[in-house]
Amino acid sequence: MHEMSIALNIIDIAHEEALRANAKKINEIEIEIGTISGVEISALEFSLDIAVKNTFLENAQRKIIPVQAKAECLECNSIFSLTTFYEPCPNCQSLTINILQGKELRIKSINID
Ligand SMILES: [Zn+2]
């Protein structure tokens, strides 16, 4: 499963951060997932539930924050929400767009002791 390798990767990063900061435990972790990042949040939650067992993150609070994909039209400068990568501008139908957000897959913050 794609999401399981992402979950393991998140745990690795959090673990390294905790070691670097000499932390005894991780209280909370915030993860941002863009709506067009290709990651299904429910699948990621499920994978994390399994993967955190016996790790620093076992008892950490998890916040998974969806980031709504948005793009800017380079023709008419309107900003609109996207549900897929290639969507025309709803205002002028141009496909010359710049994705502003929604591809995120990152740890936003880690709260440690
Ligand atoms: Zn446009």
mmCIF file of C-alpha atoms and ligand atoms in Angstrom:
data_model
loop_
_atom_site.group_PDB
_atom_site.id
_atom_site.type_symbol
_atom_site.label_atom_id
_atom_site.label_comp_id
_atom_site.label_asym_id
_atom_site.label_seq_id
_atom_site.Cartn_x
_atom_site.Cartn_y
_atom_site.Cartn_z
ATOM 1 C CA MET A 1 0.000 0.000 0.000
ATOM 2 C CA HIS A 2 1.268 3.432 -1.029
ATOM 3 C CA GLU A 3 0.056 5.052 2.208
ATOM 4 C CA MET A 4 1.930 2.545 4.382
ATOM 5 C CA SER A 5 5.301 3.596 2.976
ATOM 6 C CA ILE A 6 4.323 7.229 3.549
ATOM 7 C CA ALA A 7 3.351 6.418 7.143
ATOM 8 C CA LEU A 8 6.719 4.734 7.735
ATOM 9 C CA ASN A 9 8.484 7.706 6.206
ATOM 10 C CA ILE A 10 6.610 10.130 8.485
ATOM 11 C CA ILE A 11 7.579 8.042 11.509
ATOM 12 C CA ASP A 12 11.237 8.018 10.415
ATOM 13 C CA ILE A 13 11.326 11.787 10.077
ATOM 14 C CA ALA A 14 9.583 12.318 13.415
ATOM 15 C CA HIS A 15 11.937 9.856 15.073
ATOM 16 C CA GLU A 16 15.004 11.680 13.744
ATOM 17 C CA GLU A 17 13.629 15.000 14.911
ATOM 18 C CA ALA A 18 12.974 13.595 18.369
ATOM 19 C CA LEU A 19 16.492 12.170 18.610
ATOM 20 C CA ARG A 20 18.050 15.402 17.426
ATOM 21 C CA ALA A 21 16.133 17.346 20.065
ATOM 22 C CA ASN A 22 16.925 14.771 22.744
ATOM 23 C CA ALA A 23 13.226 14.269 23.304
ATOM 24 C CA LYS A 24 11.784 11.559 25.505
ATOM 25 C CA LYS A 25 8.510 11.475 23.675
ATOM 26 C CA ILE A 26 6.455 13.097 20.966
ATOM 27 C CA ASN A 27 3.238 14.670 22.203
ATOM 28 C CA GLU A 28 1.722 15.765 18.953
ATOM 29 C CA ILE A 29 2.408 15.669 15.256
ATOM 30 C CA GLU A 30 0.685 17.716 12.579
ATOM 31 C CA ILE A 31 0.728 16.477 9.017
ATOM 32 C CA GLU A 32 -0.466 18.447 6.003
ATOM 33 C CA ILE A 33 -1.897 16.521 3.072
ATOM 34 C CA GLY A 34 -2.858 18.294 -0.121
ATOM 35 C CA THR A 35 -6.099 17.241 -1.785
ATOM 36 C CA ILE A 36 -4.234 16.457 -5.049
ATOM 37 C CA SER A 37 -1.163 14.913 -3.399
ATOM 38 C CA GLY A 38 -2.433 11.435 -4.272
ATOM 39 C CA VAL A 39 -2.609 10.438 -0.626
ATOM 40 C CA GLU A 40 -5.881 9.208 0.741
ATOM 41 C CA ILE A 41 -6.229 10.541 4.267
ATOM 42 C CA SER A 42 -8.330 7.659 5.620
ATOM 43 C CA ALA A 43 -5.803 5.134 4.255
ATOM 44 C CA LEU A 44 -2.951 7.111 5.781
ATOM 45 C CA GLU A 45 -4.705 7.230 9.167
ATOM 46 C CA PHE A 46 -5.198 3.496 9.013
ATOM 47 C CA SER A 47 -1.547 2.884 8.091
ATOM 48 C CA LEU A 48 -0.329 5.176 10.854
ATOM 49 C CA ASP A 49 -2.470 3.352 13.424
ATOM 50 C CA ILE A 50 -0.581 0.172 12.600
ATOM 51 C CA ALA A 51 2.854 1.660 11.976
ATOM 52 C CA VAL A 52 3.184 3.732 15.162
ATOM 53 C CA LYS A 53 3.049 0.686 17.461
ATOM 54 C CA ASN A 54 6.210 0.536 19.577
ATOM 55 C CA THR A 55 7.592 3.769 18.178
ATOM 56 C CA PHE A 56 8.070 7.246 19.609
ATOM 57 C CA LEU A 57 4.777 8.152 18.026
ATOM 58 C CA GLU A 58 2.661 5.473 19.629
ATOM 59 C CA ASN A 59 0.953 7.813 22.092
ATOM 60 C CA ALA A 60 1.291 11.023 20.140
ATOM 61 C CA GLN A 61 -1.773 12.977 19.129
ATOM 62 C CA ARG A 62 -2.065 13.101 15.376
ATOM 63 C CA LYS A 63 -3.564 15.916 13.405
ATOM 64 C CA ILE A 64 -3.934 15.393 9.709
ATOM 65 C CA ILE A 65 -4.757 18.637 7.997
ATOM 66 C CA PRO A 66 -6.145 18.543 4.454
ATOM 67 C CA VAL A 67 -4.946 21.357 2.216
ATOM 68 C CA GLN A 68 -7.459 22.270 -0.491
ATOM 69 C CA ALA A 69 -5.775 22.458 -3.878
ATOM 70 C CA LYS A 70 -5.794 25.911 -5.460
ATOM 71 C CA ALA A 71 -4.468 27.253 -8.706
ATOM 72 C CA GLU A 72 -3.921 30.608 -10.301
ATOM 73 C CA CYS A 73 -4.832 31.204 -13.928
ATOM 74 C CA LEU A 74 -1.890 32.729 -15.789
ATOM 75 C CA GLU A 75 -4.199 34.255 -18.407
ATOM 76 C CA CYS A 76 -6.776 36.071 -16.307
ATOM 77 C CA ASN A 77 -5.236 35.803 -12.816
ATOM 78 C CA SER A 78 -8.266 34.238 -11.176
ATOM 79 C CA ILE A 79 -7.648 31.877 -8.308
ATOM 80 C CA PHE A 80 -9.777 28.758 -8.073
ATOM 81 C CA SER A 81 -10.045 25.389 -6.320
ATOM 82 C CA LEU A 82 -8.924 22.243 -8.085
ATOM 83 C CA THR A 83 -10.049 18.661 -7.719
ATOM 84 C CA THR A 84 -7.547 17.212 -10.215
ATOM 85 C CA PHE A 85 -4.174 18.291 -11.625
ATOM 86 C CA TYR A 86 -5.410 19.412 -15.008
ATOM 87 C CA GLU A 87 -8.431 21.581 -14.792
ATOM 88 C CA PRO A 88 -9.192 24.593 -16.941
ATOM 89 C CA CYS A 89 -9.712 27.989 -15.393
ATOM 90 C CA PRO A 90 -13.454 28.299 -14.633
ATOM 91 C CA ASN A 91 -13.353 31.934 -15.719
ATOM 92 C CA CYS A 92 -11.604 31.829 -19.129
ATOM 93 C CA GLN A 93 -11.130 28.050 -19.733
ATOM 94 C CA SER A 94 -7.374 28.469 -20.064
ATOM 95 C CA LEU A 95 -5.201 25.474 -19.166
ATOM 96 C CA THR A 96 -2.236 27.686 -18.430
ATOM 97 C CA ILE A 97 -2.440 27.497 -14.704
ATOM 98 C CA ASN A 98 -0.032 27.515 -11.812
ATOM 99 C CA ILE A 99 -0.815 25.227 -8.893
ATOM 100 C CA LEU A 100 -0.466 27.216 -5.689
ATOM 101 C CA GLN A 101 -1.178 24.534 -3.121
ATOM 102 C CA GLY A 102 -2.611 21.058 -2.732
ATOM 103 C CA LYS A 103 0.455 18.889 -3.450
ATOM 104 C CA GLU A 104 1.626 19.008 0.164
ATOM 105 C CA LEU A 105 2.724 15.950 2.002
ATOM 106 C CA ARG A 106 4.693 17.157 4.938
ATOM 107 C CA ILE A 107 5.055 17.269 8.661
ATOM 108 C CA LYS A 108 3.897 20.699 9.693
ATOM 109 C CA SER A 109 4.979 20.492 13.321
ATOM 110 C CA ILE A 110 6.112 18.116 15.997
ATOM 111 C CA ASN A 111 5.552 18.807 19.677
ATOM 112 C CA ILE A 112 8.067 17.023 21.892
ATOM 113 C CA ASP A 113 9.074 16.702 25.516
HETATM 114 ZN ZN ZN B 1 -8.484 32.287 -16.476
#
